CSV table of C-alpha atoms in Angstrom, one decimal:
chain,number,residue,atom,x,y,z
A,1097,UNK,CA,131.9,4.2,78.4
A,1098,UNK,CA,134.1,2.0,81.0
A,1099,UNK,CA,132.2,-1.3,78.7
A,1100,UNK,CA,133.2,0.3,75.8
A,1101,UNK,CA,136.9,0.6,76.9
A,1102,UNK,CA,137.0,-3.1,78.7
A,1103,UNK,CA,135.9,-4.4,74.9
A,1104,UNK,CA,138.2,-2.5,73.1
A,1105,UNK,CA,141.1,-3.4,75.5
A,1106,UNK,CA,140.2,-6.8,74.8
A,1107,UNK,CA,140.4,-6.7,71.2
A,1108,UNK,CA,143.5,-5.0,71.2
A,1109,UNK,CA,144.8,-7.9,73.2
A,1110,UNK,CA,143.4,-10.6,71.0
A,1111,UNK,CA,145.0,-8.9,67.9
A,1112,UNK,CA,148.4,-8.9,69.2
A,1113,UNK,CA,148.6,-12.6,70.3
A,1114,UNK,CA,147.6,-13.7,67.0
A,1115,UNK,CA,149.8,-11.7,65.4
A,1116,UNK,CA,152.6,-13.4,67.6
A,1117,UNK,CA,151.0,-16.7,67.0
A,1118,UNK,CA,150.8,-16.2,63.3
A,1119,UNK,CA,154.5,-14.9,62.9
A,1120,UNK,CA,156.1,-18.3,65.2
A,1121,UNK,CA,153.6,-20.4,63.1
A,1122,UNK,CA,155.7,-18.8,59.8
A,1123,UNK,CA,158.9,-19.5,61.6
A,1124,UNK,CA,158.1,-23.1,62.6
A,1125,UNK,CA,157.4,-23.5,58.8
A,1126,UNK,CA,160.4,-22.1,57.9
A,1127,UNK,CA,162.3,-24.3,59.9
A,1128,UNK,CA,160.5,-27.4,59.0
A,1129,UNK,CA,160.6,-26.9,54.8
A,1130,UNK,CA,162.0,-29.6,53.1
A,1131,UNK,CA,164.3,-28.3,51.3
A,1132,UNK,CA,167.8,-28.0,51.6
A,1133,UNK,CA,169.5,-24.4,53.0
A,1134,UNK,CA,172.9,-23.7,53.8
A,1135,UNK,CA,173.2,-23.7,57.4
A,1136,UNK,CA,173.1,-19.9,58.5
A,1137,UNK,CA,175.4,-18.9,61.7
A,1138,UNK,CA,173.3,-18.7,64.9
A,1139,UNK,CA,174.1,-14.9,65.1
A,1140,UNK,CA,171.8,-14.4,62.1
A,1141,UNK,CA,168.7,-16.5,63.3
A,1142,UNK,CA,168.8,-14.5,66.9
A,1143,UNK,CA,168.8,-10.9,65.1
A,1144,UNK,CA,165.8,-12.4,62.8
A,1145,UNK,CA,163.7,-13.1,65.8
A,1146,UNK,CA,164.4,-9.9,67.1
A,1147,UNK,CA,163.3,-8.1,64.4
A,1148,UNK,CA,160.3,-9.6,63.9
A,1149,UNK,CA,159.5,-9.0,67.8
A,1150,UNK,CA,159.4,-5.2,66.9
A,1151,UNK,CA,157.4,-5.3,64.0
A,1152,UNK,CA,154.9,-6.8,66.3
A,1153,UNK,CA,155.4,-4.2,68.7
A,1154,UNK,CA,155.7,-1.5,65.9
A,1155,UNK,CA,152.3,-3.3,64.7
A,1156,UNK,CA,150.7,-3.5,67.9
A,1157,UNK,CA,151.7,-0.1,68.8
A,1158,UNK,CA,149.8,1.2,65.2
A,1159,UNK,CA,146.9,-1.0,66.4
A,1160,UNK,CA,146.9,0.7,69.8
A,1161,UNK,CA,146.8,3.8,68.5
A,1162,UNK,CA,144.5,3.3,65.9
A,1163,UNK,CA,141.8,1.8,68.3
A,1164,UNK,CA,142.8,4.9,70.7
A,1165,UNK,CA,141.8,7.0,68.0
A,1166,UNK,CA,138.6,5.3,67.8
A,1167,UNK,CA,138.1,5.3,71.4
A,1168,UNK,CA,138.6,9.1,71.1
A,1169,UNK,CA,136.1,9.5,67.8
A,1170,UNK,CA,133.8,7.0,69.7
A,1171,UNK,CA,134.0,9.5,72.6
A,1172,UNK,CA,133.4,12.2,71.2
A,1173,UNK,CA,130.6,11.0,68.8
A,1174,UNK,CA,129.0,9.4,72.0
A,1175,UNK,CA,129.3,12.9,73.9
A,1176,UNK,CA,127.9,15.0,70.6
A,1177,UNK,CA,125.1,12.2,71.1
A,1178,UNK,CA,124.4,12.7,74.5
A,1179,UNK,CA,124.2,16.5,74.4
A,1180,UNK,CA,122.0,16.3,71.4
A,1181,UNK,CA,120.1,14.1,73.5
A,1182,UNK,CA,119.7,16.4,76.4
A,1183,UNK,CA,119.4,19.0,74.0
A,1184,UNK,CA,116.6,17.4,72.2
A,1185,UNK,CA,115.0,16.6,75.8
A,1186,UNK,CA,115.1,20.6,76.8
A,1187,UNK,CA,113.2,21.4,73.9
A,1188,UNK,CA,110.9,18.4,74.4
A,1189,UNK,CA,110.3,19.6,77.7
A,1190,UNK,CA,109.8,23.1,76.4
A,1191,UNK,CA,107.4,22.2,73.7
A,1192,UNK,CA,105.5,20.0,76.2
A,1193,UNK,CA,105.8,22.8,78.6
A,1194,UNK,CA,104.1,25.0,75.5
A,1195,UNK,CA,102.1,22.7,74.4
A,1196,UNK,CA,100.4,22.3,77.5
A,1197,UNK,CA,99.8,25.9,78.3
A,1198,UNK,CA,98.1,26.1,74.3
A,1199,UNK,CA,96.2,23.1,75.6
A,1200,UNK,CA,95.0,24.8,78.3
A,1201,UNK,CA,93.7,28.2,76.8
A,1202,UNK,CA,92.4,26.2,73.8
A,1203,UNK,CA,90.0,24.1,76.7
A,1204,UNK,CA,89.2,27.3,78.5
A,1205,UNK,CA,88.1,28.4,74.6
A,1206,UNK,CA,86.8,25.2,74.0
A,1207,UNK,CA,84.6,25.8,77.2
A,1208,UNK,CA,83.8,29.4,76.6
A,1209,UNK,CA,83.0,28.6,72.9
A,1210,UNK,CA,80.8,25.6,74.1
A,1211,UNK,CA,78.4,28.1,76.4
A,1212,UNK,CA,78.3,30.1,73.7
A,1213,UNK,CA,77.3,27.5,72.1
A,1214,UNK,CA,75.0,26.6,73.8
A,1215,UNK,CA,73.1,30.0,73.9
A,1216,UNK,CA,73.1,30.0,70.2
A,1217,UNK,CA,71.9,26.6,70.1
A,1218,UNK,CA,68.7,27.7,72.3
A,1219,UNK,CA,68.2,30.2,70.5
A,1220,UNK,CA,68.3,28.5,67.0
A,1221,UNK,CA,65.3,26.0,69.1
A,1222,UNK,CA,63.4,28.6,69.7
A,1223,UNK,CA,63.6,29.8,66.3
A,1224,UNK,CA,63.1,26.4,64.8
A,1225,UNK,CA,60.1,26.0,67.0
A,1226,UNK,CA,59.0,29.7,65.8
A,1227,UNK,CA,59.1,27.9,62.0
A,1228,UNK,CA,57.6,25.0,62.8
A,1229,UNK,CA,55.0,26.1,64.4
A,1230,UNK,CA,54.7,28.8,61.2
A,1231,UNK,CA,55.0,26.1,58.9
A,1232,UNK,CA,52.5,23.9,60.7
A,1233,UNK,CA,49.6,26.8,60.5
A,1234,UNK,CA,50.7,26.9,57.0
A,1235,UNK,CA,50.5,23.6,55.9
A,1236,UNK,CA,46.8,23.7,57.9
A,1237,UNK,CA,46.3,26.8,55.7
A,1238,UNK,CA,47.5,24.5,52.7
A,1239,UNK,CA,45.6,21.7,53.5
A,1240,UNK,CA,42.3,23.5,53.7
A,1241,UNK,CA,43.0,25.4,50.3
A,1242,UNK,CA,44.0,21.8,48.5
A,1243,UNK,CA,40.7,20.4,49.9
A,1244,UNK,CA,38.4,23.1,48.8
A,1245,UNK,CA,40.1,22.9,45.1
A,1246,UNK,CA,39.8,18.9,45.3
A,1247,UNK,CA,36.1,20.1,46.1
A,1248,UNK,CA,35.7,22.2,43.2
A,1249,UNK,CA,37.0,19.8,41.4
A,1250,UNK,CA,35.1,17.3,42.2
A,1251,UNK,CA,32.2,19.4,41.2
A,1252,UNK,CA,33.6,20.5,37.6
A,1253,UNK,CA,34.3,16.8,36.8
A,1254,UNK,CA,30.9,16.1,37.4
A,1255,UNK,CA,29.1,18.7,35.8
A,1256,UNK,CA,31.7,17.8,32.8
A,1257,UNK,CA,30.5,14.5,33.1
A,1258,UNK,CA,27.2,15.3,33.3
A,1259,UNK,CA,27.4,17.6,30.2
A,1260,UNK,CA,29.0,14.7,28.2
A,1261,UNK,CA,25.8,12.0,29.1
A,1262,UNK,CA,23.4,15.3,28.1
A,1263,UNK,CA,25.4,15.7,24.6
A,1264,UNK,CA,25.9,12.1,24.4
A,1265,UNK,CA,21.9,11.4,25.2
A,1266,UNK,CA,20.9,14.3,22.3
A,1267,UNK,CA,23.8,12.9,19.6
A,1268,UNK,CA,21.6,9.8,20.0
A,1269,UNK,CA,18.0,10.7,20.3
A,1270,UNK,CA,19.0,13.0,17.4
A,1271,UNK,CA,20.8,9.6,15.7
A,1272,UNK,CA,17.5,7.7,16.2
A,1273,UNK,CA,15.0,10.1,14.6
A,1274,UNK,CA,17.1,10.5,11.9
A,1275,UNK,CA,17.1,6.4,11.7
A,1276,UNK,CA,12.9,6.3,11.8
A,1277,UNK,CA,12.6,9.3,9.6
A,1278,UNK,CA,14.7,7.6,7.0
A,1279,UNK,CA,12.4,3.9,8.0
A,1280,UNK,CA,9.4,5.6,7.5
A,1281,UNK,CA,10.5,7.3,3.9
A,1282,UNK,CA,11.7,4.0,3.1
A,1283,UNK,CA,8.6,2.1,4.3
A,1284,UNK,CA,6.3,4.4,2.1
A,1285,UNK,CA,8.5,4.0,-0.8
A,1286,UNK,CA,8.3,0.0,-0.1
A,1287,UNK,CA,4.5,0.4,-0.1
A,1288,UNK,CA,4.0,2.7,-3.1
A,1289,UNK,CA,6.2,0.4,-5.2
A,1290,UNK,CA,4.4,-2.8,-4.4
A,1291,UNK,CA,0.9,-1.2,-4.8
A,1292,UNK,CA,2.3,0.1,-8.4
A,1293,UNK,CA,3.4,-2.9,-9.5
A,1294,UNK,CA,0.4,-5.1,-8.2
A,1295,UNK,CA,-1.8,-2.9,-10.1
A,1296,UNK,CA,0.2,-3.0,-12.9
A,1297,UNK,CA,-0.1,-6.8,-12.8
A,1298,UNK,CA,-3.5,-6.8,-12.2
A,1299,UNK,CA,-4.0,-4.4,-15.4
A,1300,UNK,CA,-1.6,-6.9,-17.2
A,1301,UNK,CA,-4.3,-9.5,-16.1
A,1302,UNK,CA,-7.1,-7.6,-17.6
A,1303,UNK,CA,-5.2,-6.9,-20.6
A,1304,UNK,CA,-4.7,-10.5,-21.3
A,1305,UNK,CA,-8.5,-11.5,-20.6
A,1306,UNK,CA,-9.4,-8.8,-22.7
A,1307,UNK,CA,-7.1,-9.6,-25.3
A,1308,UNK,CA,-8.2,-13.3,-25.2
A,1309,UNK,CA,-12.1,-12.2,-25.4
A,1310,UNK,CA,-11.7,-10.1,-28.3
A,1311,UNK,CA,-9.4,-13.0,-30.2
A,1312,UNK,CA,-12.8,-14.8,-30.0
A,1313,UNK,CA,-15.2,-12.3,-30.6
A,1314,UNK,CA,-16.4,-11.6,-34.1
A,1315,UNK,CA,-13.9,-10.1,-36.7
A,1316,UNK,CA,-16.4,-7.9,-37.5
A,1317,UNK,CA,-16.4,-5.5,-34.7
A,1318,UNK,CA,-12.6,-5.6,-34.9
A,1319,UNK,CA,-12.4,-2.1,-36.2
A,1320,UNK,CA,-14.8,-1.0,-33.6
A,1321,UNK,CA,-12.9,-2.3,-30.9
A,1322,UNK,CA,-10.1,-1.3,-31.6
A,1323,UNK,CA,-11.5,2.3,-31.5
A,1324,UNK,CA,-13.2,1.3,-27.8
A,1325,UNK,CA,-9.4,-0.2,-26.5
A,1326,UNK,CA,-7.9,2.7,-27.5
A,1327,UNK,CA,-10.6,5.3,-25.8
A,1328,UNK,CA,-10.5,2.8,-23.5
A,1329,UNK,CA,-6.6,3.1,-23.0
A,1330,UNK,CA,-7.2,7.0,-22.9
A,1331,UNK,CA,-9.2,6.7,-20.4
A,1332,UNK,CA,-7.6,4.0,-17.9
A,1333,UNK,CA,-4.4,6.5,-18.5
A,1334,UNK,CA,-6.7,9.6,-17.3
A,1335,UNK,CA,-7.3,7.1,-14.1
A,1336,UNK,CA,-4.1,6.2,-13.5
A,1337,UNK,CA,-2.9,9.8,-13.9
A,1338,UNK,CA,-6.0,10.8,-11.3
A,1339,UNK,CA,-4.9,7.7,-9.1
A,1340,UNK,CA,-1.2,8.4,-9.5
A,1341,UNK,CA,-2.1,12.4,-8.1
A,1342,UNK,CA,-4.2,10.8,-5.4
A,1343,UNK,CA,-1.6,8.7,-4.2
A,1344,UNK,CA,0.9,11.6,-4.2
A,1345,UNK,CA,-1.8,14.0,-2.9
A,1346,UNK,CA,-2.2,11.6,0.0
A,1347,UNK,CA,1.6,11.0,0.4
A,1348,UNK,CA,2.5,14.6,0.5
A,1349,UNK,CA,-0.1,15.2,3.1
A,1350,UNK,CA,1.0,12.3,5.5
A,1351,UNK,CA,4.5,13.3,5.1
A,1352,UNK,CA,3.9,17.2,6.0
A,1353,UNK,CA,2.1,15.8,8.9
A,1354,UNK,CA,5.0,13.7,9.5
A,1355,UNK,CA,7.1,16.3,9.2
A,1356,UNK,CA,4.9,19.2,11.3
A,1357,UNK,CA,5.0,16.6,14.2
A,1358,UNK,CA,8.9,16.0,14.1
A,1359,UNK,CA,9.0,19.8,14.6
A,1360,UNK,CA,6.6,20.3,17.5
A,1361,UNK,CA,8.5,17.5,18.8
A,1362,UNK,CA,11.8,19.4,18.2
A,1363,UNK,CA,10.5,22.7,19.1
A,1364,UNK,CA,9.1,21.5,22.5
A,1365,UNK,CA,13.0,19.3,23.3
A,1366,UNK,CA,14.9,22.6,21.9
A,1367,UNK,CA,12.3,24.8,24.6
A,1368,UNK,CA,12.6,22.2,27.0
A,1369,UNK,CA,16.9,22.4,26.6
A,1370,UNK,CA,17.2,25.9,26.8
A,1371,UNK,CA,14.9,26.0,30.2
A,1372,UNK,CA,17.3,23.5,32.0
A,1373,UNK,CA,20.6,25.9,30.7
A,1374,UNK,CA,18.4,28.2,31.6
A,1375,UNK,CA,18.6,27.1,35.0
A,1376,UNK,CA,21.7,25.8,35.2
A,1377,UNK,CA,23.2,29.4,34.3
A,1378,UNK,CA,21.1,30.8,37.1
A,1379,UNK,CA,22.6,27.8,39.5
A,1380,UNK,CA,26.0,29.1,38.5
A,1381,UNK,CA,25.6,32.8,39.2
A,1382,UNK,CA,24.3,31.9,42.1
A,1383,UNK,CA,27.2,30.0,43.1
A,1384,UNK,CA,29.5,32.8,42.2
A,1385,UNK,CA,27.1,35.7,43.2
A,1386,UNK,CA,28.3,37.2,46.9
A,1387,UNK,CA,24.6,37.7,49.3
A,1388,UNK,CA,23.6,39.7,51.5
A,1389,UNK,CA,20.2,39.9,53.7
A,1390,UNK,CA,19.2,43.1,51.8
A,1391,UNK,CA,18.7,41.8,48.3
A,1392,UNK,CA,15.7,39.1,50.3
A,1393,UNK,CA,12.5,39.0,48.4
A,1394,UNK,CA,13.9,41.6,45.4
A,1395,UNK,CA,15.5,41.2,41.7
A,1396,UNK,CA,17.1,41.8,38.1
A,1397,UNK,CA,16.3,41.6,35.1
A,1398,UNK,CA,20.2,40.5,33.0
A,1399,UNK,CA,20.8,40.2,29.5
A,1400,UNK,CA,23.6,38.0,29.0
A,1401,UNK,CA,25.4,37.5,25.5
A,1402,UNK,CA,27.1,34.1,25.1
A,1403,UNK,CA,29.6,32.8,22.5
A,1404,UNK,CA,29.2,29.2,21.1
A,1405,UNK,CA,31.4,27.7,23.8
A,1406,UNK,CA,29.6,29.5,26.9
A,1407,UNK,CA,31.9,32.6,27.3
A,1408,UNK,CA,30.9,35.4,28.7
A,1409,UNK,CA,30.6,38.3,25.9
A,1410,UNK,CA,28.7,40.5,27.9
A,1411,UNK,CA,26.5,41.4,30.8
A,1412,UNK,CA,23.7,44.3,31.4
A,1413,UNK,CA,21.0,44.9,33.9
A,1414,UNK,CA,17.3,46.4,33.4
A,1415,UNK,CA,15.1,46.3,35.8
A,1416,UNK,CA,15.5,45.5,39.2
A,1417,UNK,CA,17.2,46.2,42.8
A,1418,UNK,CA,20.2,47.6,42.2
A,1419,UNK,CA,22.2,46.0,44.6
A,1420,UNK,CA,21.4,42.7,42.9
A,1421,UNK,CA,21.9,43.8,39.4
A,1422,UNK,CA,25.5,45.1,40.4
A,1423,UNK,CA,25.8,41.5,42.4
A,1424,UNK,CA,24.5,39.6,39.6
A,1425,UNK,CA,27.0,41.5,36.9
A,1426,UNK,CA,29.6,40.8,38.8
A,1427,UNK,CA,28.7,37.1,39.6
A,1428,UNK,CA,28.1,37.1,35.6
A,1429,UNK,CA,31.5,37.9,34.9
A,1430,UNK,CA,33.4,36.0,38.2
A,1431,UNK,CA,32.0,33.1,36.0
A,1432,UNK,CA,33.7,33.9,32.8
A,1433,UNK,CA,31.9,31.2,31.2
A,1434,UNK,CA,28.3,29.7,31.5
A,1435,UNK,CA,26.8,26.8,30.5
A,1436,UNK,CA,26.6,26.0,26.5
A,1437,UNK,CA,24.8,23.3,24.5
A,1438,UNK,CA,26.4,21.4,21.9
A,1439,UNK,CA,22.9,21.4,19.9
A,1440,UNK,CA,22.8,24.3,17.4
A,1441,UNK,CA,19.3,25.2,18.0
A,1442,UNK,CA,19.2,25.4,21.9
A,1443,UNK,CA,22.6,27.1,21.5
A,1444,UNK,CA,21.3,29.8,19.7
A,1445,UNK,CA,18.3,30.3,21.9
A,1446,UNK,CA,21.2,31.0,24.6
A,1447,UNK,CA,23.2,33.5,23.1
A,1448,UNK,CA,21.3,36.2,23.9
A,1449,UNK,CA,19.5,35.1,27.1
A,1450,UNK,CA,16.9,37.0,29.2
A,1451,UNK,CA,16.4,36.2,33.2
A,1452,UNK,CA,15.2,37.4,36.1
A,1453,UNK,CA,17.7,37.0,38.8
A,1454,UNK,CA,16.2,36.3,42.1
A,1455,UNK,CA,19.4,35.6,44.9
A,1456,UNK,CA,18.7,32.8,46.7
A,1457,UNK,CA,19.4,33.8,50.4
């Protein structure tokens, strides 16, 4: 404050002497103008300079007190400042002061919170550990289930497999007797036709030679021979009829031959089919039948009814153990579906299937 004083003491100063400078630098000029005044009585110039002295001193005085009034506004601006300062430091203090207390409890709930904490968080590893270990026997559990349906099916992609080869086999040992039946007929046909027509030519032959005798031979016997050709005509047609018979006699026989051989042959593959589904439907009740070391050495007699795709229609028993025949039902039906043939005959041989059931233990 004693700085601020010094500097305004200073400028108060400075402001008065150059007011006095700047009032004898207008006098000087005054004196020295060029122009031409009356001379003014000595009195007059004396009472000039005083005035002008005290409107310095009038105007220094206004500057004084002006810069006094600052000096007390600067003062008391200064002293509002500092006491808002110290004011504003007390409540600093008392915030800090609060703020340092709320610091405190909130560590001493930081630290209480953190035990907690750390309680819980043992807790929650023991539980996690409890899960994990529940989820590891479950994903054994899991794993061993996945394999054993990779397992089965494995196996149903290879008996599907296997039942596409067998249908694909039959389509075309079926394809290729139809092929050689159709050779054969076509073969025979070939062979009748060429031993028509070469007996026809060789008949043309004889014809002609004929023909070519009788041109020569005497005109008498013209009327004669006529009569002979034509009972000779008759006759050759009652030949060729008797041949013609013959050859079809023959024909028919070698084809119903032909044709009692392509069913013993047929007869014997259809037999020979429905044994192996035959045994494969025993294979799968066995696979689906639950044993036991009581049903050893005994069995039942099952009458299974199938649709054309292998479903199960129904089951019965006959005669038998009845622990097996209640084993075997219920094997039956576990399977919901047995295997079919795609070939019409063998499948109708398995819709209604007799078997005895013998467990296999």
């Amino acid at each position: 404050m004693k700085d601020n004083q010094s500097k305004y003491s200073v400028a108060i100063i400075i402001s008065v002497v150059l007011h006095v400078v700047l009032l004898v630098l207008l006098g000087l000029s005054a004196t020295s103008t060029p122009l031409k005044q009356q001379p003014k009585p000595k009195a007059q110039a004396i009472q000039a300079v005083v005035v002008s002295e005290q409107a310095v001193k009038q105007h220094a005085d206004r500057i004084k007190r002006t810069e006094q009034e600052k000096r007390r506004k600067e003062q008391q601006r200064l002293q509002a400042a500092e006491d808002r300062i110290n004011k504003l430091n007390k409540e600093r203090q008392q915030k800090e002061a609060a703020i340092a207390k709320a610091k405190d409890k909130q560590k001493k709930a930081e630290q209480a919170a953190t035990r907690a904490e750390t309680k819980r968080a043992e807790k929650e590893v023991e539980r996690k550990n409890a899960e994990a270990a529940a989820v590891k026997a479950e994903q054994q559990r899991l794993k061993k289930v996945e394999e054993r349906k990779k397992a089965e099916a494995k196996t149903k992609k290879a008996e599907e497999q296997r039942k596409k080869s067998e249908a694909a086999a039959v389509a075309a040992e079926s394809k290729r007797l139809k092929a050689e039946e159709k050779e054969r007929k076509r073969q025979v046909e070939v062979k009748r036709k060429k031993a028509e027509a070469a007996k026809l030519k060789a008949e043309q032959e004889r014809k002609r030679q004929e023909v070519e005798k009788k041109r020569v031979a005497e005109q008498k016997r013209k009327a004669a021979e006529q009569e002979r050709q034509r009972l000779a005509k008759i006759e050759r047609d009652r030949q060729e009829k008797l041949m013609q018979a013959q050859i079809e006699a023959e024909f028919a026989s070698e084809l119903d031959s032909e044709i009692q051989q392509l069913d013993a042959v047929r007869q014997q593959e259809v037999l020979s089919e429905v044994d192996k589904y035959t045994a494969r439907i025993q294979s799968s009740i066995q696979r689906n039948m639950l044993t036991s070391d009581a049903m050893k050495g005994k069995s039942c007699a099952l009458n299974i009814r199938l649709s054309d795709s292998g479903l199960v229609l129904s089951v019965t028993s006959g005669k038998g153990d009845s622990v097996v025949c209640r084993a075997g039902i219920n094997a039956v039906n576990k399977a919901g579906s047995l295997p079919m043939s795609v070939d019409p005959d063998v499948a109708s041989k398995l819709k209604n299937i007799n078997l005895i059931f013998r467990p296999e233990i």
